[in-house]
Coordinates of C-alpha atoms in Angstrom, one line a residue:
Chain A
S283 CA 0.0 0.0 0.0
V284 CA 1.1 3.5 -0.7
D285 CA 0.3 5.0 2.7
G286 CA 2.8 2.7 4.4
T287 CA 0.4 1.3 7.1
D288 CA 1.3 -2.2 6.3
C289 CA 5.0 -1.6 6.2
L290 CA 7.6 -1.8 9.0
S291 CA 9.5 1.2 10.2
G292 CA 10.6 3.5 7.5
G293 CA 8.3 2.3 4.9
I294 CA 10.6 -0.5 3.7
P295 CA 8.4 -3.4 2.6
A296 CA 9.0 -6.4 4.9
F297 CA 8.5 -10.0 3.9
Q298 CA 5.6 -10.7 6.2
N299 CA 3.6 -7.8 4.8
Y300 CA 4.1 -8.9 1.3
K301 CA 0.9 -9.0 -0.8
P302 CA 1.1 -9.6 -4.5
A303 CA 0.4 -6.3 -6.4
F304 CA 1.0 -5.0 -9.8
Q305 CA 2.2 -1.7 -11.2
P306 CA 2.9 0.3 -8.1
K307 CA 3.1 4.0 -8.9
P308 CA 6.6 5.7 -8.7
R309 CA 6.6 7.3 -5.3
T310 CA 8.7 9.7 -3.2
L311 CA 9.5 8.5 0.3
E312 CA 10.8 10.3 3.3
P313 CA 14.4 9.3 4.1
D314 CA 14.6 6.4 6.5
P315 CA 16.4 7.6 9.7
V316 CA 17.6 4.1 10.4
I317 CA 19.5 3.3 7.3
R318 CA 19.9 6.7 5.6
Y319 CA 23.5 7.8 6.1
Q320 CA 24.9 11.2 5.5
D321 CA 28.3 9.6 5.3
P322 CA 28.3 6.2 3.7
A323 CA 31.8 5.6 5.1
T324 CA 30.3 5.2 8.6
A325 CA 27.4 2.9 7.6
A326 CA 27.6 -0.5 9.2
V327 CA 27.2 -2.4 6.0
N328 CA 28.4 -6.0 6.0
I329 CA 28.0 -7.9 2.7
I330 CA 27.0 -11.5 3.3
G331 CA 26.9 -12.7 -0.3
Q332 CA 25.0 -12.9 -3.5
F333 CA 22.0 -15.2 -4.3
R334 CA 21.6 -16.5 -7.8
Q335 CA 23.9 -13.6 -9.0
S336 CA 20.8 -11.4 -8.8
Y337 CA 20.2 -10.4 -5.1
I338 CA 22.7 -9.0 -2.7
L339 CA 22.4 -10.2 0.9
A340 CA 23.7 -7.7 3.4
E341 CA 23.6 -6.9 7.1
I342 CA 23.0 -3.2 7.7
D343 CA 22.8 -2.1 11.3
R344 CA 22.0 -5.7 12.4
V345 CA 19.1 -6.0 9.9
L346 CA 19.1 -8.5 7.0
Y347 CA 18.5 -6.8 3.6
I348 CA 17.9 -8.5 0.3
V349 CA 18.8 -6.1 -2.4
D350 CA 17.7 -6.5 -6.0
Q351 CA 21.0 -5.5 -7.7
H352 CA 19.4 -4.4 -11.0
A353 CA 16.6 -2.3 -9.4
A354 CA 19.1 -0.8 -7.0
H355 CA 21.6 0.1 -9.7
E356 CA 18.7 1.5 -11.9
R357 CA 17.9 3.9 -9.1
I358 CA 21.5 5.0 -8.6
I359 CA 22.0 5.7 -12.3
F360 CA 18.6 7.3 -12.9
N361 CA 19.3 9.8 -10.1
R362 CA 22.8 10.4 -11.4
L363 CA 21.2 11.1 -14.9
L364 CA 18.6 13.5 -13.4
D365 CA 21.5 15.5 -12.1
R366 CA 22.5 16.5 -15.6
D367 CA 25.2 19.0 -15.0
Q368 CA 27.3 16.7 -13.0
A369 CA 26.7 13.8 -15.4
Q370 CA 27.7 16.0 -18.4
A371 CA 31.1 16.7 -16.8
R372 CA 32.2 13.2 -16.0
E373 CA 30.2 10.7 -18.1
C374 CA 31.0 11.4 -21.8
Q375 CA 33.1 8.9 -23.6
E376 CA 34.2 9.0 -27.3
L377 CA 33.9 5.9 -29.3
V378 CA 37.0 4.6 -31.0
F379 CA 34.8 3.3 -33.8
P380 CA 31.7 5.4 -34.4
V381 CA 28.5 3.4 -34.6
V382 CA 26.1 3.9 -37.5
I383 CA 22.4 3.0 -36.9
E384 CA 19.3 3.1 -39.1
L385 CA 16.2 4.6 -37.6
S386 CA 12.6 5.2 -38.7
T387 CA 11.8 8.7 -39.9
L388 CA 9.6 9.2 -36.8
K389 CA 12.5 8.4 -34.5
V390 CA 15.0 10.5 -36.4
E391 CA 12.5 13.4 -35.9
L392 CA 12.3 12.8 -32.2
L393 CA 16.0 12.5 -32.0
Q394 CA 16.5 15.9 -33.7
E395 CA 13.7 17.5 -31.5
Q396 CA 15.5 16.1 -28.4
S397 CA 19.1 16.7 -29.6
E398 CA 19.9 19.1 -26.8
F399 CA 18.7 16.5 -24.2
F400 CA 20.8 13.8 -25.7
R401 CA 23.8 16.1 -25.9
S402 CA 23.4 17.0 -22.2
L403 CA 23.5 13.3 -21.3
G404 CA 26.9 12.9 -23.0
F405 CA 25.8 11.6 -26.5
D406 CA 27.4 13.0 -29.6
L407 CA 25.1 12.2 -32.4
G408 CA 25.1 13.2 -36.1
L409 CA 22.8 12.7 -39.1
L410 CA 24.3 11.0 -42.1
G411 CA 21.1 10.8 -44.2
H412 CA 17.4 10.7 -43.8
N413 CA 17.3 7.6 -41.6
T414 CA 21.0 7.2 -40.7
V415 CA 22.5 8.4 -37.5
V416 CA 26.1 8.2 -36.4
I417 CA 27.0 7.8 -32.7
R418 CA 30.4 9.4 -32.0
A419 CA 30.3 9.6 -28.2
V420 CA 28.2 8.1 -25.4
P421 CA 27.7 8.5 -21.7
A422 CA 30.4 6.5 -19.9
G423 CA 29.5 2.9 -19.1
L424 CA 27.3 2.7 -22.1
S425 CA 29.7 1.4 -24.7
G426 CA 28.5 -1.8 -26.3
H427 CA 24.9 -0.9 -25.7
E428 CA 24.8 2.4 -27.7
E429 CA 22.4 1.4 -30.4
Q430 CA 20.1 -0.6 -28.1
T431 CA 20.0 2.3 -25.6
I432 CA 19.1 5.0 -28.1
V433 CA 16.4 2.8 -29.7
E434 CA 15.0 2.0 -26.3
M435 CA 15.0 5.7 -25.3
L436 CA 13.3 6.7 -28.5
D437 CA 10.7 4.0 -28.0
A438 CA 9.6 5.4 -24.6
P439 CA 6.0 6.4 -24.7
Q440 CA 5.5 10.2 -25.3
P441 CA 1.9 11.1 -24.6
E442 CA 2.4 13.5 -21.8
G443 CA 4.6 16.2 -23.1
K444 CA 8.4 16.6 -23.6
D445 CA 9.5 16.4 -19.9
Q446 CA 7.5 13.3 -19.2
W447 CA 9.1 11.7 -22.2
R448 CA 12.5 12.7 -21.0
V449 CA 12.0 11.0 -17.6
K450 CA 10.8 7.8 -19.3
A451 CA 13.8 7.9 -21.7
L452 CA 16.1 8.3 -18.7
M453 CA 14.5 5.4 -17.0
R454 CA 15.2 3.3 -20.1
M455 CA 18.8 4.5 -20.2
A456 CA 19.3 3.7 -16.5
C457 CA 17.9 0.2 -17.2
Q458 CA 20.3 -0.3 -20.0
Q459 CA 23.3 0.8 -17.9
A460 CA 22.4 -1.1 -14.7
V461 CA 24.0 -4.4 -13.8
K462 CA 21.7 -7.2 -14.9
A463 CA 20.2 -10.0 -12.8
G464 CA 22.5 -13.0 -13.3
Q465 CA 25.7 -10.9 -13.2
L466 CA 28.3 -12.1 -10.7
L467 CA 29.5 -9.3 -8.4
N468 CA 32.4 -9.4 -6.0
Q469 CA 32.4 -8.2 -2.4
A470 CA 33.7 -4.8 -3.3
E471 CA 31.2 -4.2 -6.1
M472 CA 28.3 -5.3 -3.9
A473 CA 29.5 -3.0 -1.1
Q474 CA 30.0 -0.1 -3.5
L475 CA 26.5 -0.6 -5.0
I476 CA 24.8 -0.7 -1.5
M477 CA 26.7 2.3 -0.2
E478 CA 25.8 4.4 -3.3
L479 CA 22.2 3.2 -3.0
L480 CA 21.9 4.3 0.6
D481 CA 23.3 7.6 -0.4
T482 CA 20.7 8.1 -3.2
P483 CA 17.3 9.9 -2.6
D484 CA 14.3 7.6 -3.0
Y485 CA 16.6 4.6 -2.7
K486 CA 13.9 2.2 -1.6
Y487 CA 12.3 2.0 -5.0
C488 CA 13.6 1.9 -8.5
P489 CA 12.5 4.5 -11.0
H490 CA 9.6 2.2 -12.1
G491 CA 8.4 2.0 -8.5
R492 CA 9.6 -1.5 -7.7
P493 CA 11.3 -2.2 -4.4
T494 CA 15.1 -2.1 -4.5
L495 CA 15.4 -3.8 -1.1
I496 CA 13.5 -6.0 1.3
K497 CA 14.2 -5.8 5.0
I498 CA 14.1 -8.8 7.5
S499 CA 14.9 -7.7 11.0
S500 CA 16.2 -10.0 13.7
E501 CA 12.8 -9.8 15.4
D502 CA 11.1 -10.9 12.1
L503 CA 13.5 -13.9 12.0
E504 CA 12.8 -14.8 15.6
H505 CA 9.1 -14.8 14.9
M506 CA 9.6 -16.9 11.7
F507 CA 11.6 -19.4 13.7
K508 CA 9.1 -19.2 16.6
R509 CA 11.8 -18.3 19.1
Chain B
S1077 CA -0.8 -24.9 10.9
V1078 CA 0.0 -28.5 11.3
D1079 CA -1.8 -29.8 8.3
G1080 CA 0.5 -28.0 6.0
T1081 CA -2.1 -26.3 3.9
D1082 CA -0.6 -22.9 4.3
C1083 CA 2.9 -24.1 3.6
L1084 CA 4.8 -24.2 0.3
S1085 CA 5.8 -27.4 -1.4
G1086 CA 7.2 -29.9 1.0
G1087 CA 5.8 -28.4 4.1
I1088 CA 8.7 -26.0 4.7
P1089 CA 7.4 -22.8 6.2
A1090 CA 7.8 -19.9 3.7
F1091 CA 8.1 -16.3 4.8
Q1092 CA 4.9 -15.2 3.2
N1093 CA 2.8 -17.8 5.0
Y1094 CA 4.2 -16.7 8.4
K1095 CA 1.7 -16.3 11.1
P1096 CA 2.8 -15.9 14.7
A1097 CA 2.1 -19.0 16.7
F1098 CA 3.3 -20.6 19.9
Q1099 CA 4.4 -24.0 21.0
P1100 CA 4.0 -26.0 17.9
K1101 CA 3.9 -29.7 18.6
P1102 CA 6.9 -31.8 17.5
R1103 CA 5.8 -33.4 14.2
T1104 CA 6.9 -35.9 11.7
L1105 CA 7.0 -34.8 8.1
E1106 CA 7.3 -36.7 4.9
P1107 CA 10.8 -36.2 3.3
D1108 CA 10.9 -33.3 0.9
P1109 CA 11.7 -34.7 -2.6
V1110 CA 13.2 -31.4 -3.6
I1111 CA 15.9 -31.0 -1.0
R1112 CA 16.1 -34.5 0.6
Y1113 CA 19.3 -36.1 -0.8
Q1114 CA 20.3 -39.7 -0.4
D1115 CA 23.8 -38.6 -1.1
P1116 CA 24.7 -35.3 0.5
A1117 CA 27.8 -35.2 -1.7
T1118 CA 25.6 -34.5 -4.8
A1119 CA 23.4 -31.9 -3.2
A1120 CA 23.7 -28.5 -4.8
V1121 CA 24.4 -26.6 -1.6
N1122 CA 26.0 -23.2 -1.9
I1123 CA 26.8 -21.4 1.3
I1124 CA 26.2 -17.7 0.9
G1125 CA 27.1 -16.5 4.4
Q1126 CA 26.1 -16.1 8.0
F1127 CA 23.8 -13.4 9.3
R1128 CA 24.5 -12.1 12.8
Q1129 CA 26.4 -15.3 13.6
S1130 CA 23.1 -17.0 14.0
Y1131 CA 21.5 -17.8 10.7
I1132 CA 23.2 -19.5 7.7
L1133 CA 22.1 -18.2 4.3
A1134 CA 22.5 -20.9 1.6
E1135 CA 21.4 -21.6 -1.9
I1136 CA 20.0 -25.1 -2.3
D1137 CA 18.9 -26.1 -5.8
R1138 CA 18.4 -22.4 -6.7
V1139 CA 16.2 -21.7 -3.6
L1140 CA 17.3 -19.3 -0.8
Y1141 CA 17.3 -20.9 2.6
I1142 CA 17.7 -19.2 6.0
V1143 CA 18.8 -21.8 8.5
D1144 CA 18.7 -21.3 12.2
Q1145 CA 22.1 -22.8 13.1
H1146 CA 21.2 -23.7 16.7
A1147 CA 17.8 -25.4 15.8
A1148 CA 19.4 -27.2 12.9
H1149 CA 22.3 -28.5 15.0
E1150 CA 19.8 -29.6 17.8
R1151 CA 17.9 -31.7 15.3
I1152 CA 21.1 -33.3 14.0
I1153 CA 22.4 -34.1 17.5
F1154 CA 19.0 -35.2 18.8
N1155 CA 18.6 -37.8 16.0
R1156 CA 22.2 -38.9 16.5
L1157 CA 21.4 -39.5 20.2
L1158 CA 18.2 -41.4 19.5
D1159 CA 20.4 -43.8 17.5
R1160 CA 22.0 -45.0 20.7
D1161 CA 24.1 -47.9 19.5
Q1162 CA 26.1 -45.8 17.0
A1163 CA 26.5 -42.9 19.5
Q1164 CA 27.8 -45.2 22.2
A1165 CA 30.5 -46.5 19.9
R1166 CA 31.9 -43.2 18.8
E1167 CA 30.9 -40.5 21.2
C1168 CA 32.4 -41.4 24.6
Q1169 CA 35.2 -39.3 25.8
E1170 CA 37.2 -39.7 29.1
L1171 CA 37.8 -36.5 31.1
V1172 CA 41.4 -35.8 31.9
F1173 CA 40.2 -34.3 35.2
P1174 CA 37.0 -35.9 36.5
V1175 CA 34.4 -33.4 37.5
V1176 CA 32.6 -33.6 40.9
I1177 CA 29.1 -32.1 41.2
E1178 CA 26.6 -31.8 44.0
L1179 CA 23.0 -32.7 43.3
S1180 CA 19.8 -32.8 45.3
T1181 CA 18.7 -36.1 46.8
L1182 CA 15.9 -36.2 44.3
K1183 CA 18.2 -35.8 41.3
V1184 CA 20.6 -38.4 42.6
E1185 CA 17.7 -40.8 42.8
L1186 CA 16.7 -40.1 39.2
L1187 CA 20.3 -40.4 38.1
Q1188 CA 20.6 -43.9 39.7
E1189 CA 17.2 -44.9 38.3
Q1190 CA 18.4 -43.8 34.8
S1191 CA 22.0 -45.0 35.1
E1192 CA 21.7 -47.4 32.2
F1193 CA 20.3 -44.6 30.0
F1194 CA 23.2 -42.2 30.9
R1195 CA 25.7 -45.0 30.3
S1196 CA 24.3 -45.8 26.9
L1197 CA 24.8 -42.1 25.9
G1198 CA 28.5 -42.2 26.8
F1199 CA 28.5 -40.9 30.4
D1200 CA 30.6 -42.6 33.0
L1201 CA 29.2 -41.5 36.3
G1202 CA 29.9 -42.6 39.9
L1203 CA 28.5 -41.8 43.3
L1204 CA 30.9 -40.4 45.8
G1205 CA 28.4 -39.7 48.7
H1206 CA 24.7 -39.1 49.2
N1207 CA 24.6 -36.0 47.1
T1208 CA 28.0 -36.1 45.2
V1209 CA 28.5 -37.4 41.8
V1210 CA 31.7 -37.8 39.9
I1211 CA 31.7 -37.5 36.1
R1212 CA 34.6 -39.6 34.6
A1213 CA 33.6 -39.6 30.9
V1214 CA 31.0 -37.8 28.8
P1215 CA 29.7 -38.1 25.2
A1216 CA 32.2 -36.4 22.8
G1217 CA 31.6 -32.8 22.2
L1218 CA 30.3 -32.2 25.6
S1219 CA 33.4 -31.4 27.5
G1220 CA 33.2 -28.1 29.3
H1221 CA 29.4 -28.4 29.6
E1222 CA 29.3 -31.7 31.7
E1223 CA 27.8 -30.3 34.8
Q1224 CA 25.3 -28.0 33.1
T1225 CA 24.2 -30.8 30.8
I1226 CA 23.5 -33.3 33.5
V1227 CA 21.7 -30.8 35.6
E1228 CA 19.6 -29.7 32.6
M1229 CA 18.7 -33.3 31.8
L1230 CA 17.8 -34.2 35.3
D1231 CA 15.6 -31.0 35.3
A1232 CA 13.5 -32.2 32.4
P1233 CA 9.9 -32.6 33.3
Q1234 CA 9.0 -36.3 34.1
P1235 CA 5.3 -36.6 34.3
E1236 CA 4.7 -38.9 31.4
G1237 CA 6.7 -42.0 32.3
K1238 CA 10.3 -43.1 31.8
D1239 CA 10.5 -43.0 28.0
Q1240 CA 8.9 -39.5 27.8
W1241 CA 11.4 -38.2 30.3
R1242 CA 14.3 -39.7 28.3
V1243 CA 13.2 -38.0 25.1
K1244 CA 13.0 -34.7 26.9
A1245 CA 16.4 -35.3 28.6
L1246 CA 17.9 -36.0 25.1
M1247 CA 16.4 -32.8 23.8
R1248 CA 18.1 -30.9 26.6
M1249 CA 21.4 -32.6 25.9
A1250 CA 21.1 -31.8 22.2
C1251 CA 20.5 -28.2 23.1
Q1252 CA 23.6 -28.1 25.3
Q1253 CA 25.7 -29.6 22.6
A1254 CA 24.4 -27.6 19.6
V1255 CA 26.2 -24.5 18.3
K1256 CA 24.7 -21.4 19.8
A1257 CA 23.2 -18.4 18.1
G1258 CA 26.0 -15.8 18.1
Q1259 CA 28.7 -18.3 17.2
L1260 CA 30.8 -17.6 14.1
L1261 CA 31.0 -20.5 11.7
N1262 CA 33.3 -20.8 8.7
Q1263 CA 32.2 -21.9 5.2
A1264 CA 33.2 -25.5 5.8
E1265 CA 31.3 -25.7 9.1
M1266 CA 28.2 -24.2 7.6
A1267 CA 28.3 -26.6 4.7
Q1268 CA 28.9 -29.5 7.0
L1269 CA 25.9 -28.5 9.2
I1270 CA 23.5 -28.1 6.3
M1271 CA 24.6 -31.3 4.6
E1272 CA 24.1 -33.2 7.8
L1273 CA 20.8 -31.5 8.4
L1274 CA 19.5 -32.5 5.0
D1275 CA 20.5 -36.0 5.7
T1276 CA 18.6 -36.2 9.0
P1277 CA 15.0 -37.4 9.3
D1278 CA 12.5 -34.6 10.3
Y1279 CA 15.2 -32.1 9.4
K1280 CA 12.6 -29.3 8.9
Y1281 CA 11.9 -28.9 12.6
C1282 CA 14.1 -29.0 15.7
P1283 CA 13.1 -31.5 18.5
H1284 CA 11.0 -28.8 20.1
G1285 CA 9.0 -28.3 16.9
R1286 CA 10.5 -25.0 15.8
P1287 CA 11.5 -24.6 12.2
T1288 CA 15.2 -25.2 11.4
L1289 CA 14.9 -23.5 8.0
I1290 CA 12.9 -21.0 6.1
K1291 CA 12.6 -21.2 2.3
I1292 CA 12.4 -18.3 -0.1
S1293 CA 12.2 -19.3 -3.7
S1294 CA 13.2 -17.2 -6.7
E1295 CA 9.5 -16.9 -7.5
D1296 CA 8.8 -15.6 -4.0
L1297 CA 11.6 -13.0 -4.4
E1298 CA 10.2 -12.0 -7.8
H1299 CA 6.8 -11.4 -6.2
M1300 CA 8.4 -9.5 -3.3
F1301 CA 10.2 -7.3 -5.8
K1302 CA 7.1 -7.0 -8.0
R1303 CA 9.0 -8.2 -11.1

């Protein structure tokens, strides 16, 4: 539920309150005083391990967290993208071999219309013909997924005006850049991801509104084990 | 519930079916075809880590298990104790320094009455006076806890006849011998414990009827994360 009445402290969904539900709306939450750290360096985060190369199990302040690595990374990247000026400075990366892609006339139009937006993200794009676009530079971390990401972004639904389209395009870009489920992470990568997540606004949900983490307290476990 | 209708496959309690309940009766369950292995060497058990030095997180056949290390070890030891003949052969251990304990007259009487039972477990006890007992040998793994274990066992309620008392005494002995919550275990010890657990009848519950493990499948996680 959106009002948080069936959630544990801080609005983090807990296993025993789980009820199947679909399409939760993206939401803004108050920061959780328990696990929201001003200084991630002082956070008591202890990585336990990875489950099926998709979920990170971590102990944070004596509570067990199950973190969806893809959803968590999506949130981190999405918020980084929203903060355009910063991103512009550090995330642009020239391609050694420019990539040429074919797009429909409609998509080329949208691309031209949004050229400033793409430039601000770190893309350097050029038109080679009516339907041919050359990609000369991309935001860092994107190489190898250039074509797919641009096509995905241009595919984002655009019924609600320019800004709404941009947010949806950024969500798709974040999704492309985020680590996938099934990707092996080492201890340092897991720790880094969780530290960055805890330091990101709205860290409890990915941009699509899905939970990034599930919380199981020691008390929850004691109940489950009938202690 | 005892009939298993609100449990997932195999009667293992799953997080989303959790309802607070007290004093479940010890129960006998059918072996779970999914995680009951004839040959533990072939079981796909992958230790993820330990949470708060009390719970073992493991992947078994692509399912996430949270194992209560104390409850699990209790079940293993209890079943080993029930199988007296085997235990007798391998579990007796002479004390370098015999331990002398004082007991109430009532307890000394019970001890004498049950002397054959204690002997069969691997204890070598002798009477030094009306209320003084000397412990010369104990079941292996017990050293350091001799006095406490014997007092605990003699303290077990005995309203239901000799055999009922013996089972309760064995439960207390298993509890004394089992690893405690809060004890750090290494990967090998965790793997060993889980392999032995899966190879033990009634492994899903400790002798007191509390769950030894909680099962969270990938599907459960996908639901929790609204994927």
